Coordinates of C-alpha atoms (C1' of nucleotides) in Angstrom, one line a residue:
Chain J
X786 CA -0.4 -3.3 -7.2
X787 CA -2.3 -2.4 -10.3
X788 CA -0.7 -4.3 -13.7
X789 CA -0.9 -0.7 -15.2
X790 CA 1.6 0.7 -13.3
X791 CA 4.6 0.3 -15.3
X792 CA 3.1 2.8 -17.7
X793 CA 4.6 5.9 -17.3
X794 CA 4.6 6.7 -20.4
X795 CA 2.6 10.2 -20.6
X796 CA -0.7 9.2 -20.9
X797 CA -1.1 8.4 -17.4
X798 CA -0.8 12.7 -17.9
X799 CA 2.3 12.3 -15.9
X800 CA 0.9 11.8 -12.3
X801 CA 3.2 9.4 -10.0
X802 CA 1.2 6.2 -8.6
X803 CA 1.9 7.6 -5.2
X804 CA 0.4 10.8 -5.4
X805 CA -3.0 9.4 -7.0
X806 CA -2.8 6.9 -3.5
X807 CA -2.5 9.7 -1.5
X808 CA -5.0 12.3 -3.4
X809 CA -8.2 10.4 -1.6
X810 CA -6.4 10.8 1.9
X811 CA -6.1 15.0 1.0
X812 CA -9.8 15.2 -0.3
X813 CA -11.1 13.4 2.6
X814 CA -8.8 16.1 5.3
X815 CA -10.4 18.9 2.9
X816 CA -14.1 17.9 2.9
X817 CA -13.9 17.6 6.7
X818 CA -12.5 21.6 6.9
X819 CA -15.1 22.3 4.2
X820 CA -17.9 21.3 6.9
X821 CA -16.0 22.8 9.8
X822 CA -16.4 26.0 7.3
X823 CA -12.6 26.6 6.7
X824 CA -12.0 28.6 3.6
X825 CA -8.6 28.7 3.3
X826 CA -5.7 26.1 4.1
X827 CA -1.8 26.2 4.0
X828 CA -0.1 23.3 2.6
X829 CA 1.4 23.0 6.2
X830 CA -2.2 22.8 7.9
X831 CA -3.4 19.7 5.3
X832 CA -0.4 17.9 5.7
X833 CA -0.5 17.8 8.9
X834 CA -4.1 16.6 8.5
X835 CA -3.0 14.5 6.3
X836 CA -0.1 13.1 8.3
X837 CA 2.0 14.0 5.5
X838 CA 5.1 16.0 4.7
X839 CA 4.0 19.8 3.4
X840 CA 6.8 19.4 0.5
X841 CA 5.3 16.1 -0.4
X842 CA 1.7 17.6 -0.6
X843 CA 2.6 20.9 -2.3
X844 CA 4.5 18.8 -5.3
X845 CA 1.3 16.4 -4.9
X846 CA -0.8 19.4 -5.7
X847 CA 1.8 20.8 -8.0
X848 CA 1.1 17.5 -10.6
X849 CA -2.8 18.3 -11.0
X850 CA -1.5 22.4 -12.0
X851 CA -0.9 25.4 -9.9
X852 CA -3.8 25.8 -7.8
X853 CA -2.5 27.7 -4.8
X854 CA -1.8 31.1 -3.8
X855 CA 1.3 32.4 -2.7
X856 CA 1.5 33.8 0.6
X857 CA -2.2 32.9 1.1
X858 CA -2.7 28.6 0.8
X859 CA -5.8 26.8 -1.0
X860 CA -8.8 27.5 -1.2
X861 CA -10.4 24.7 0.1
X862 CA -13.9 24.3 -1.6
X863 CA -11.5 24.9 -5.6
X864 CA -9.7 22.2 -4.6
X865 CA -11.8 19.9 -3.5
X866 CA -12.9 20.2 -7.0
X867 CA -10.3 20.2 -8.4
X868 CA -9.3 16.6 -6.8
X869 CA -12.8 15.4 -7.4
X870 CA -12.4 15.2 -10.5
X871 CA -8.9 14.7 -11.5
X872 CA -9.7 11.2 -9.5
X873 CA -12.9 11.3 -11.8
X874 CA -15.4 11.3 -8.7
X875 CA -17.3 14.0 -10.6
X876 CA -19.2 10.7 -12.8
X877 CA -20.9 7.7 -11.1
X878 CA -19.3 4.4 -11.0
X879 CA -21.2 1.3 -10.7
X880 CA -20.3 -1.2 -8.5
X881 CA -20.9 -4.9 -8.6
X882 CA -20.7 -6.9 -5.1
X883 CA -19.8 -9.9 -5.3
X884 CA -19.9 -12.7 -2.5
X885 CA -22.4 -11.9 -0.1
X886 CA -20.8 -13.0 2.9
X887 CA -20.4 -11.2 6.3
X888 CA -17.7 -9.1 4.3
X889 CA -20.0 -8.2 1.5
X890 CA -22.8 -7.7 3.2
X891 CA -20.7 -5.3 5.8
X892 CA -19.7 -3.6 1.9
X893 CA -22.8 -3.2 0.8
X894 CA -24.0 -1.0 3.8
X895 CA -20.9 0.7 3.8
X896 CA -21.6 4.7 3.7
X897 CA -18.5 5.4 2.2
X898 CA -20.2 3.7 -1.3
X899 CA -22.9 6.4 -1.9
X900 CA -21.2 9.5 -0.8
X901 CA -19.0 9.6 -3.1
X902 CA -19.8 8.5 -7.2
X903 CA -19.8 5.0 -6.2
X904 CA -23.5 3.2 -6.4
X905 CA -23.8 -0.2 -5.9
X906 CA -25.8 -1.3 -8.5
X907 CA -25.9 -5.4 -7.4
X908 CA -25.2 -8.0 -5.2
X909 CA -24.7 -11.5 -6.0
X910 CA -24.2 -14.6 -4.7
X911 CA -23.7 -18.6 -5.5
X912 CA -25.8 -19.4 -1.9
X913 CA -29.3 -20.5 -3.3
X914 CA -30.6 -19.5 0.3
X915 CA -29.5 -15.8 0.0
X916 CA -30.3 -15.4 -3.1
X917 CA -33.8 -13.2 -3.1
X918 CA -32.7 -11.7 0.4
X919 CA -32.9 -7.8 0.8
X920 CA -29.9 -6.4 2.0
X921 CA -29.8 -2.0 1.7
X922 CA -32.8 -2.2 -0.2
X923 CA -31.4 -4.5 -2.9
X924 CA -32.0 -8.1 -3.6
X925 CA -29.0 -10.5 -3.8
X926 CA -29.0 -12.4 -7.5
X927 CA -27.7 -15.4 -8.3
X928 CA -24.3 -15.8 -9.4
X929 CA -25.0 -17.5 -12.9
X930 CA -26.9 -13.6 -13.3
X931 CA -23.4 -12.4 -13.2
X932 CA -23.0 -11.5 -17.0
X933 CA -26.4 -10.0 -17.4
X934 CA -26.3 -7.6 -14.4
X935 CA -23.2 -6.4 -15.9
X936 CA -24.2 -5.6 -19.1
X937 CA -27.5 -4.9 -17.6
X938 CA -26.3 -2.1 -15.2
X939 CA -23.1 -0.8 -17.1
X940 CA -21.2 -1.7 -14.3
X941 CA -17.5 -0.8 -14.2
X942 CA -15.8 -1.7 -10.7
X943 CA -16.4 -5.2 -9.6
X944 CA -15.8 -6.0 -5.5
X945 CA -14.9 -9.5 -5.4
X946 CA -15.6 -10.9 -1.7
X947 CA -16.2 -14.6 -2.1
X948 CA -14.0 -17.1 -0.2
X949 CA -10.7 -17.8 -2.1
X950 CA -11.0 -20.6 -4.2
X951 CA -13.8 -18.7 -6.0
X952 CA -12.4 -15.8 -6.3
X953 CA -10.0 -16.3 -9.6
X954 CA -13.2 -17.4 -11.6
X955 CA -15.7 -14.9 -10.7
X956 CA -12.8 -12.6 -11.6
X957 CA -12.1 -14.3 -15.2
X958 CA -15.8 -13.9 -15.9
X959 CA -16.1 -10.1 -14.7
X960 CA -12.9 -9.4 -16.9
X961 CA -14.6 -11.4 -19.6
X962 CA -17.6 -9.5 -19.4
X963 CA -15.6 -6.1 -19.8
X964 CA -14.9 -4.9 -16.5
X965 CA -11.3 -3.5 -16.2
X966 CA -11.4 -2.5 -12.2
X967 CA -11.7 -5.0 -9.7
X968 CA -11.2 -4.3 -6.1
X969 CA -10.2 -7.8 -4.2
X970 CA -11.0 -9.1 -0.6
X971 CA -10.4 -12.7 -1.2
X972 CA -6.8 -14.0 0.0
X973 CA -5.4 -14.5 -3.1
X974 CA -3.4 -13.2 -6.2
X975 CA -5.8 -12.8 -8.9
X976 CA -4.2 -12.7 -12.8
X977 CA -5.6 -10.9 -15.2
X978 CA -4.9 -9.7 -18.3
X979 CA -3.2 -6.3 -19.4
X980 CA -4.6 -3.1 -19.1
X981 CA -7.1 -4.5 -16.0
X982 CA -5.9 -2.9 -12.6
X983 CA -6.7 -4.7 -9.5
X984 CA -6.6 -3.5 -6.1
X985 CA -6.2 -5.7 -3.4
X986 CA -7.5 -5.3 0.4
X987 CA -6.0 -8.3 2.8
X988 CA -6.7 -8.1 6.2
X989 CA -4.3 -10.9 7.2
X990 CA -1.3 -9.2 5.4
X991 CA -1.9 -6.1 7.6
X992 CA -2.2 -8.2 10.7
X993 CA 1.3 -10.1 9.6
X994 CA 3.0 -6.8 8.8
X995 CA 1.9 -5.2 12.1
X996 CA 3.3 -8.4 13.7
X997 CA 6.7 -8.2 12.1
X998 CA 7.2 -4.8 13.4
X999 CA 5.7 -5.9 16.9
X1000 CA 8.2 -8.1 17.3
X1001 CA 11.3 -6.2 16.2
X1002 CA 10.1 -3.7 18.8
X1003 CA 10.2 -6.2 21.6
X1004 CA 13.8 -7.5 20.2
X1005 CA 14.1 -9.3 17.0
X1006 CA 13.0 -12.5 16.0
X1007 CA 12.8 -15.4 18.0
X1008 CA 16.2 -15.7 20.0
X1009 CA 16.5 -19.5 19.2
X1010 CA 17.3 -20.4 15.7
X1011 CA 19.5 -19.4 13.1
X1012 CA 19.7 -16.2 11.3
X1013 CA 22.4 -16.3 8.6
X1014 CA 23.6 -13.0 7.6
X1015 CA 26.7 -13.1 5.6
X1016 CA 28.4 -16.2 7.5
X1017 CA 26.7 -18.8 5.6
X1018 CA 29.1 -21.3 7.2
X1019 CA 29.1 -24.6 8.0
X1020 CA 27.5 -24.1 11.5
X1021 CA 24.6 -22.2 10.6
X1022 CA 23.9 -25.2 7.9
X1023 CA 23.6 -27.8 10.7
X1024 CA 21.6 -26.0 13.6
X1025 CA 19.7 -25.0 10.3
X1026 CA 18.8 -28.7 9.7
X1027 CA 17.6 -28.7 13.3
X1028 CA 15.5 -26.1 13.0
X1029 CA 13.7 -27.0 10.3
X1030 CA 9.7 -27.5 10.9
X1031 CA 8.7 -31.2 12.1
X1032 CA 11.3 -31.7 14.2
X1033 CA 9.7 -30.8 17.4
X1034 CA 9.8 -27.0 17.4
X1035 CA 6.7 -26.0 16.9
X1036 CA 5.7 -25.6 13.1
X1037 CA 2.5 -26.4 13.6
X1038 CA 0.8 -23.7 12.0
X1039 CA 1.0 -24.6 8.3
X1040 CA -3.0 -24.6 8.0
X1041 CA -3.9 -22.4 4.7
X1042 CA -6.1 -19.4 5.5
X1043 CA -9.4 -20.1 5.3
X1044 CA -11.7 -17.2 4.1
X1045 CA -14.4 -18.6 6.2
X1046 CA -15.6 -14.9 7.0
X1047 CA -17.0 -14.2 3.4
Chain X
X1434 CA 2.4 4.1 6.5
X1435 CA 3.8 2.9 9.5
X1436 CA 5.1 5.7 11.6
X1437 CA 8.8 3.8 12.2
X1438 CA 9.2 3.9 8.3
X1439 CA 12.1 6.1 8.8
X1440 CA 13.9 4.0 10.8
X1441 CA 16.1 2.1 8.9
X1442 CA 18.7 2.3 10.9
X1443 CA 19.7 -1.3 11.3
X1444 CA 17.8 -2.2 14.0
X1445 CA 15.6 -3.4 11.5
X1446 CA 18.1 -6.1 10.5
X1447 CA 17.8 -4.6 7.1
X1448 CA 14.8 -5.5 6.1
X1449 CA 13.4 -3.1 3.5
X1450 CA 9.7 -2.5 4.5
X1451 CA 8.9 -3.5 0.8
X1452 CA 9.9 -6.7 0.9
X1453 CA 8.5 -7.0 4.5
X1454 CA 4.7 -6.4 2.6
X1455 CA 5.8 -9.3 0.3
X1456 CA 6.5 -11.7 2.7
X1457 CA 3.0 -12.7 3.7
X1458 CA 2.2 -13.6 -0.1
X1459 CA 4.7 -15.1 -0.3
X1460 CA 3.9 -17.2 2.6
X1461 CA 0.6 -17.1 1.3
X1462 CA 1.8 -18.9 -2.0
X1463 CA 3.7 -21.3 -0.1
X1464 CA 1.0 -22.7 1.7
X1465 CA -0.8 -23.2 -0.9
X1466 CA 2.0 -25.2 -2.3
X1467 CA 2.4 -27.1 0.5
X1468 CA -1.1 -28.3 0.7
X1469 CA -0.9 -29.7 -3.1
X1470 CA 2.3 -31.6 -1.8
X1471 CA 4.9 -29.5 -3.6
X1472 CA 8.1 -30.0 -1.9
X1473 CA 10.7 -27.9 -3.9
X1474 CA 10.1 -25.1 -5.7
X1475 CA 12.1 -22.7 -8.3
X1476 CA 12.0 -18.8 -7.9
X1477 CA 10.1 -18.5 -11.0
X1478 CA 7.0 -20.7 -10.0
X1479 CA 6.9 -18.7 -6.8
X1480 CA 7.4 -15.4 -8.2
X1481 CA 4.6 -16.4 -10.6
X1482 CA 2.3 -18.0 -8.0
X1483 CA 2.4 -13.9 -5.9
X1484 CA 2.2 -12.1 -9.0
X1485 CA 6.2 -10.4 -8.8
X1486 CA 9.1 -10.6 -10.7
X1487 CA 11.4 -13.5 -9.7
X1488 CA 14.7 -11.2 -9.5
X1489 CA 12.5 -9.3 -7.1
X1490 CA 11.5 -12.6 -5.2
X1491 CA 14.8 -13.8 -4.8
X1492 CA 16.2 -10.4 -3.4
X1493 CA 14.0 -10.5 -1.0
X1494 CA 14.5 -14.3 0.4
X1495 CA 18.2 -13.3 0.4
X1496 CA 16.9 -10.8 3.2
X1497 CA 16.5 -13.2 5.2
X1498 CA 19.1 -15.5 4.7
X1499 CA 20.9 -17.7 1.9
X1500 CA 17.7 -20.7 1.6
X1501 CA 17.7 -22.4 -1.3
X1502 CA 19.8 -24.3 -3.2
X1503 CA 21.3 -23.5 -6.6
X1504 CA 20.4 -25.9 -8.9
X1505 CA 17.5 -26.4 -6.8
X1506 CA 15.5 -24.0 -6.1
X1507 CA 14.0 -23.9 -2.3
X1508 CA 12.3 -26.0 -0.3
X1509 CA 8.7 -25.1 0.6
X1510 CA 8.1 -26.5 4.2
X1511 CA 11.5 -24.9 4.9
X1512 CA 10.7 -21.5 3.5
X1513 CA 7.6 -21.7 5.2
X1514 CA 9.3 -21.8 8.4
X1515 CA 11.7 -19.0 7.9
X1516 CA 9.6 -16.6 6.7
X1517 CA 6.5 -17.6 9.3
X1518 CA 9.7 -16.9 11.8
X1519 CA 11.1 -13.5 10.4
X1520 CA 7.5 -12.5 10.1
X1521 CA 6.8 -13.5 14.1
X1522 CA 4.3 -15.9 13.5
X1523 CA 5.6 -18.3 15.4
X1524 CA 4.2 -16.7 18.4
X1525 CA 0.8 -15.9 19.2
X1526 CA -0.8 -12.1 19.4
X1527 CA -3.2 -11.0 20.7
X1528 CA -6.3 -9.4 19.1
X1529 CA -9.1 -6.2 20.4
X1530 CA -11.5 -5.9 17.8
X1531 CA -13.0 -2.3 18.6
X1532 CA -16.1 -1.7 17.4
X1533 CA -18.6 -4.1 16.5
X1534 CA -20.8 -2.7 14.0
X1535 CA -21.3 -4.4 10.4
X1536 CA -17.4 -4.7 9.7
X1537 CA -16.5 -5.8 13.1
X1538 CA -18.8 -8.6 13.4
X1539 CA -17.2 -9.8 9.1
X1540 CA -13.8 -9.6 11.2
X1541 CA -15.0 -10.8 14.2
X1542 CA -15.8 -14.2 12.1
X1543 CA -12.6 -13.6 10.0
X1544 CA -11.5 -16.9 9.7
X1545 CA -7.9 -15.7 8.5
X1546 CA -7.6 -14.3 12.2
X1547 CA -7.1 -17.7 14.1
X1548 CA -5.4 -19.6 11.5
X1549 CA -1.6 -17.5 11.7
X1550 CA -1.2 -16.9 15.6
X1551 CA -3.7 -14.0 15.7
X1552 CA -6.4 -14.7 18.6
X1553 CA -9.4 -12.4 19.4
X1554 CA -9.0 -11.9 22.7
X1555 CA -11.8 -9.4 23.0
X1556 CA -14.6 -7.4 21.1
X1557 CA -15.7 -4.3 22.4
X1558 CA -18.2 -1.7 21.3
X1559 CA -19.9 1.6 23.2
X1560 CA -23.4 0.4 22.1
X1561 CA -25.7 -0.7 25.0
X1562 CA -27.8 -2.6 23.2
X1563 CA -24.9 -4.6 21.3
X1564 CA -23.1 -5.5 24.3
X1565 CA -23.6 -8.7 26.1
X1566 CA -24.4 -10.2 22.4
X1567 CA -22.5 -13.5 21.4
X1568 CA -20.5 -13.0 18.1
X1569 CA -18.2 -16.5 17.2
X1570 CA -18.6 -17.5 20.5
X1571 CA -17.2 -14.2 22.2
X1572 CA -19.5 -11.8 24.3
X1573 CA -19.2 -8.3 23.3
X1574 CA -18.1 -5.9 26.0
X1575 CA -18.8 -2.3 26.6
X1576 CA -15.8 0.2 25.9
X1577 CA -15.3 1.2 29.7
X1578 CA -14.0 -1.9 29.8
X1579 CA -11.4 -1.2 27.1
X1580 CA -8.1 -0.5 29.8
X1581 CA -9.1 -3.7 31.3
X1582 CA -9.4 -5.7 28.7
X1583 CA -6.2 -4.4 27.3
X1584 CA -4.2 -5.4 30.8
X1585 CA -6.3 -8.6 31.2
X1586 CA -5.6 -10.3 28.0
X1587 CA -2.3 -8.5 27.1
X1588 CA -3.6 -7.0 24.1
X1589 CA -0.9 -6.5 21.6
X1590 CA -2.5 -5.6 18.5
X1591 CA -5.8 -3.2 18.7
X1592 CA -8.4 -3.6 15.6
X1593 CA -10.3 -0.3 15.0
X1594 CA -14.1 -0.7 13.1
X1595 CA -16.0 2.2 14.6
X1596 CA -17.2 5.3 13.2
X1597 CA -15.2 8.1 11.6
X1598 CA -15.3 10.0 14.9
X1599 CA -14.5 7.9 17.2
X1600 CA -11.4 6.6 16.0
X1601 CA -8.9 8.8 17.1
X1602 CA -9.8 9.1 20.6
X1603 CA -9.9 5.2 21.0
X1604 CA -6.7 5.0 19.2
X1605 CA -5.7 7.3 22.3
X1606 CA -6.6 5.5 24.5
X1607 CA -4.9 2.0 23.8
X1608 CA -2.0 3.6 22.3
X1609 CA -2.1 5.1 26.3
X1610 CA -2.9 1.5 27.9
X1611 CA 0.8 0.4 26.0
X1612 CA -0.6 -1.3 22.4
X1613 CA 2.1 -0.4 20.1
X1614 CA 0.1 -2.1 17.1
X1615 CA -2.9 -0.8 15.3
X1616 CA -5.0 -1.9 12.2
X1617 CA -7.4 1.2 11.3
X1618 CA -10.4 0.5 9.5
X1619 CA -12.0 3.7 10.3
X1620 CA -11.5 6.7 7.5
X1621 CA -9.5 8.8 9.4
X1622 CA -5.7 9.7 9.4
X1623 CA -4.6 8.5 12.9
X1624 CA -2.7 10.3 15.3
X1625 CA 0.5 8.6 16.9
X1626 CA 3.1 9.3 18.9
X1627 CA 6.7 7.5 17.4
X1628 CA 7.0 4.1 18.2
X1629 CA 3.5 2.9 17.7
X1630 CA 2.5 1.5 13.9
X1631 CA -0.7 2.3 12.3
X1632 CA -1.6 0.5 9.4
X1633 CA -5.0 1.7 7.5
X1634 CA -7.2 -0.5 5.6
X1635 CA -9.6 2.1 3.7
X1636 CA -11.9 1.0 1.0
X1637 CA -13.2 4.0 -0.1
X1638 CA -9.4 4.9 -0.7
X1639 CA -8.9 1.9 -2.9
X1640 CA -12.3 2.6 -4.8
X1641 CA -11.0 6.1 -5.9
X1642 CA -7.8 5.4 -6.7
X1643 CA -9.3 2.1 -9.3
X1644 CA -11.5 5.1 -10.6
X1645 CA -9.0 7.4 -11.0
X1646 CA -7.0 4.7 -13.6
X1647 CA -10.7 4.0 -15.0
X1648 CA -11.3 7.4 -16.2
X1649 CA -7.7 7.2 -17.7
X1650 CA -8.4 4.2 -19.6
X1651 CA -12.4 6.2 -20.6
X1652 CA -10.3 9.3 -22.2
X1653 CA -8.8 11.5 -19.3
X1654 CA -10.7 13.3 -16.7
X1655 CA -13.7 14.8 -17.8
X1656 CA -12.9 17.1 -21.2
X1657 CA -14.3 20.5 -20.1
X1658 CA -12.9 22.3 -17.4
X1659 CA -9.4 23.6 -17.4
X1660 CA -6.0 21.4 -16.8
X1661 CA -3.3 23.8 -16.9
X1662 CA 0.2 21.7 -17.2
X1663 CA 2.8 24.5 -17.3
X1664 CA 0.7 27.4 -18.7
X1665 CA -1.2 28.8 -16.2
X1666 CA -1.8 32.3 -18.4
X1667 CA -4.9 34.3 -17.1
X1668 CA -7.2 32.4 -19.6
X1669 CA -6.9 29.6 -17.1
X1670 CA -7.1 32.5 -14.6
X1671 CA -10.3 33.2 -15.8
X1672 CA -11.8 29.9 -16.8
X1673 CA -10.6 28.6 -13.5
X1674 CA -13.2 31.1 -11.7
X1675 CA -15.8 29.8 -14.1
X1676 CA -15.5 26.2 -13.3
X1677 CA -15.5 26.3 -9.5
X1678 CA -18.1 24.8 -7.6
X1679 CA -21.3 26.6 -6.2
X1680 CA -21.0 28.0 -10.0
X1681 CA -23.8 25.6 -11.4
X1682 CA -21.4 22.6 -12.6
X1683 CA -23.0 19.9 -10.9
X1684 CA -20.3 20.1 -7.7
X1685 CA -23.2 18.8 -5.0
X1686 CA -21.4 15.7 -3.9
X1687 CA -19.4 17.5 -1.0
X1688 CA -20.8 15.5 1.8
X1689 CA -17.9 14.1 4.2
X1690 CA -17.8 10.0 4.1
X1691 CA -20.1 8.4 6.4
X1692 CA -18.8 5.6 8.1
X1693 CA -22.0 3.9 8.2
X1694 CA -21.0 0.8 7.9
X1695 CA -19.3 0.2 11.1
Chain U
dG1080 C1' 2.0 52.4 -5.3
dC1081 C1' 5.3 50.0 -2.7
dG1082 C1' 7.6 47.3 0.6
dA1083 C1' 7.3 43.6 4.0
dC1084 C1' 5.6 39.2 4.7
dA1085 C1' 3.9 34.6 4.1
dT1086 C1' 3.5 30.6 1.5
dT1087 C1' 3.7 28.3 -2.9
dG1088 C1' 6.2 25.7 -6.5
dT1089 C1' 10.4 23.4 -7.6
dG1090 C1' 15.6 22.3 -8.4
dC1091 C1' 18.4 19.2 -6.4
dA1092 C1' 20.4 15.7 -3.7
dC1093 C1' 19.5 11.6 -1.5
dG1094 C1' 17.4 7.3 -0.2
dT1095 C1' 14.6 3.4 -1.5
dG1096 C1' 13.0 0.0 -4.7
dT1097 C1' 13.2 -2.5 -9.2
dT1098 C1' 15.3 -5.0 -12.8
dC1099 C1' 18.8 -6.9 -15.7
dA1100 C1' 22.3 -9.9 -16.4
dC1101 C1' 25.7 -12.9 -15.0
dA1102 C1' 29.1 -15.0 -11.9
dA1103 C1' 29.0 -18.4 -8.2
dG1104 C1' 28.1 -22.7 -6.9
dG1105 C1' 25.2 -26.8 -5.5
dG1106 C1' 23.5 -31.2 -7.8
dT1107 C1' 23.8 -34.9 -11.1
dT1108 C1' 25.5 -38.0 -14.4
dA1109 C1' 28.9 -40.5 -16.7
Chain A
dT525 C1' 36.5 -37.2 -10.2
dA526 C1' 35.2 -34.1 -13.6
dA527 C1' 32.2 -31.7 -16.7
dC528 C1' 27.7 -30.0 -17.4
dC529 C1' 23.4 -28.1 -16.2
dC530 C1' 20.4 -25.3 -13.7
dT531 C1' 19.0 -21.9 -10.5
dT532 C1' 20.4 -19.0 -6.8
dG533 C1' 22.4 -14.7 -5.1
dT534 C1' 23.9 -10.2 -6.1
dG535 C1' 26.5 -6.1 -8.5
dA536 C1' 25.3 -2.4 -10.9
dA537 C1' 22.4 0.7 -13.4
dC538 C1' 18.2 2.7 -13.5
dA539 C1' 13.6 4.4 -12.0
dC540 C1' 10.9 6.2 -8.5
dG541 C1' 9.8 8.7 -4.3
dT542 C1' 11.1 12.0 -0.6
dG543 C1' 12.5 16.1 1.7
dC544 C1' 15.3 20.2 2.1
dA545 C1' 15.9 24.7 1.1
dC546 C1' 15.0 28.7 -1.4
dA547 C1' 13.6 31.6 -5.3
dA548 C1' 9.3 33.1 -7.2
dT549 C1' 5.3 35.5 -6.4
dG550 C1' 0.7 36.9 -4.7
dT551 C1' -1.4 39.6 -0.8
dC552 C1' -1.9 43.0 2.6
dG553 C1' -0.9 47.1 5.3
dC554 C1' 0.5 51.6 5.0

DNA sequence: GCGACATTGTGCACGTGTTCACAAGGGTTA
DNA sequence: TAACCCTTGTGAACACGTGCACAATGTCGC
């Protein structure tokens, strides 16, 4: 997912990928017992709030030091902290939106931007006709403004969510312009350089994933056609012929997504 | 992720859920080929083309079967096929969106939705004064209706864009009216029993997890404050005391996400 | 002060995923 | 037909992630 993550090679300070994914997941269960007034949690009470295994979060919590108490659990409010900033939420980041569509406009009054160190510091768009509009209490800005505001506002997360075949661009000229985090909503596969990390967020892959496992539940893939699994003979080769797409079964689908939403 | 993860018990047909996440960029890549007219293509310009390794590529294609041809490479309307078929878009599914706040209405309007067998069926929010509304040509019903719906249109996959709190209990309640299939965009872990998939899209999760790897990059989580790796000798006992919150070191940004947006 | 108790932190074994490197085997040309 | 080329498909080694099970250890009651 991020280009960086083949470099475990100490200075990531030794924490695995997949306990920085899941470190938001255990801050967001422990600010919710914070309001409820907890004090004190087991590792078995915020896994469960988690939906996680208590091993899995007690070795989590093991790679930021030894912040529990035996016999007793966490202190909740110490390691909210203590998370906070190990995922360096105790600084502000400054965001960049860009693509002003329903998608970015949907980001841009997203709640979950403020609380947390993460200000959105622009908007910006190629559409003369939004360009000036107030959206949040900030004014969308052209797209040709892109390098300025950067610069301008110090910003260090760019949100690309422009239709697809702009997205590769407007990432080339963030990346150009310095920015090494970009969080992706347009359906494609970005390529940047080394030492940029990109995160991706793609609707349509969740929706196909869910469908795979939606359709093993109600008994495997479609019952006609082939499915080769060792015996690669010479019968599977012609009904594979047969079943290839134009020949009247129904491949009719082939359209290209179109990220008409942004 | 997917609450079945742990089946792997054949019934799957042995595919690993890794390469079952690949598939759709795959797919994706394809497409995209297939438009430019590409007809054949080698496991190196696809593995390039979704951003993976092309040893990786192939071991995953061999999932599903022996398709290409050595020599060759594989043939793009073909693959197309195969993997639109493992992946069960070959058939249609239905689509609730749930909630039709800022983000519904981006996925409401989502043209990746209609273009791979996934058809809103229905959009439903609790909001008086939202329902009745006409989103993409769809009327927005209230959330009594939700059962209904769910029979009616024979709901497969439910979309969840509402507020933090509301979440779970909708989940219940079309996880109870038989939808085995659910995209959460709400920031909360959802409750399932076995046999349903969740599958979360969370953005501020992504955001801190980029911020995390940018404060890496900066020099490290912030320099004061203690990080004890395997020392934990009582002068991190009693610096540790020192830089808790409440203790006047700027720890004021405890407030749980708001999920505004939705 | 001390023993019983509860829960953390972690060694270890196992399963999953990734990558290298190469044998297997179609296609093509002479 | 045969030899050569090119790319697939995969064995094997390695890296990574998970979960059990238990020893280590802080707390609390007496």
């Amino acid at each position: 997912m991020t280009s960086r993550q083949n470099r475990r090679d100490r200075s990531d300070r030794g924490i695995p990928e997949a306990t920085v994914a899941r470190l938001p997941v255990y801050l967001r269960a422990l600010t919710g017992l914070q309001e409820r007034g907890v004090a004190t949690v087991s590792s078995e009470e915020l896994a469960a709030a988690a939906g996680v295994n208590s091993a899995k979060l007690r070795k989590d919590l093991s790679h930021l030091g030894s912040y529990g108490t035996r016999g007793v659990g966490y202190e909740v409010e110490y390691l909210v902290y203590q998370i906070s900033r190990e995922l360096g939420l105790t600084q502000d980041w400054v965001v960049a939106i860009i693509g002003v569509g329903n998608l970015g406009r949907a980001l841009a009054g997203y709640g979950g931007f403020a609380s947390r160190g993460f200000r959105v510091a622009a908007l910006l768009d190629a559409d003369e006709s939004i360009v000036g509009e107030e959206i949040g209490g900030m004014t969308v800005r052209h797209i040709d403004r892109l390098e300025d505001v950067i610069a301008d506002h110090g910003v260090s997360i760019a949100v690309i969510a422009t239709p697809a075949a702009a997205a590769q661009g407007l990432c080339d000229r963030v990346v150009a312009s310095g920015v090494t985090s970009v969080l992706n909503f347009a359906p494609v596969v970005l390529q940047v350089p080394d030492g940029v990390d990109v995160r991706k967020v793609d609707l349509s892959i969740e929706l196909q994933i869910l469908a795979f496992h939606e359709q093993r539940k109600a008994g495997g893939p479609d019952e006609y056609g082939p499915r080769p699994g060792q015996d690669a003979g010479h019968y599977v080769e012609t009904v594979r012929r047969d079943a290839r797409p134009g020949n009247g079964n129904g491949m009719t689908r082939a359209a290209e997504f179109t990220e008409s939403a942004t």
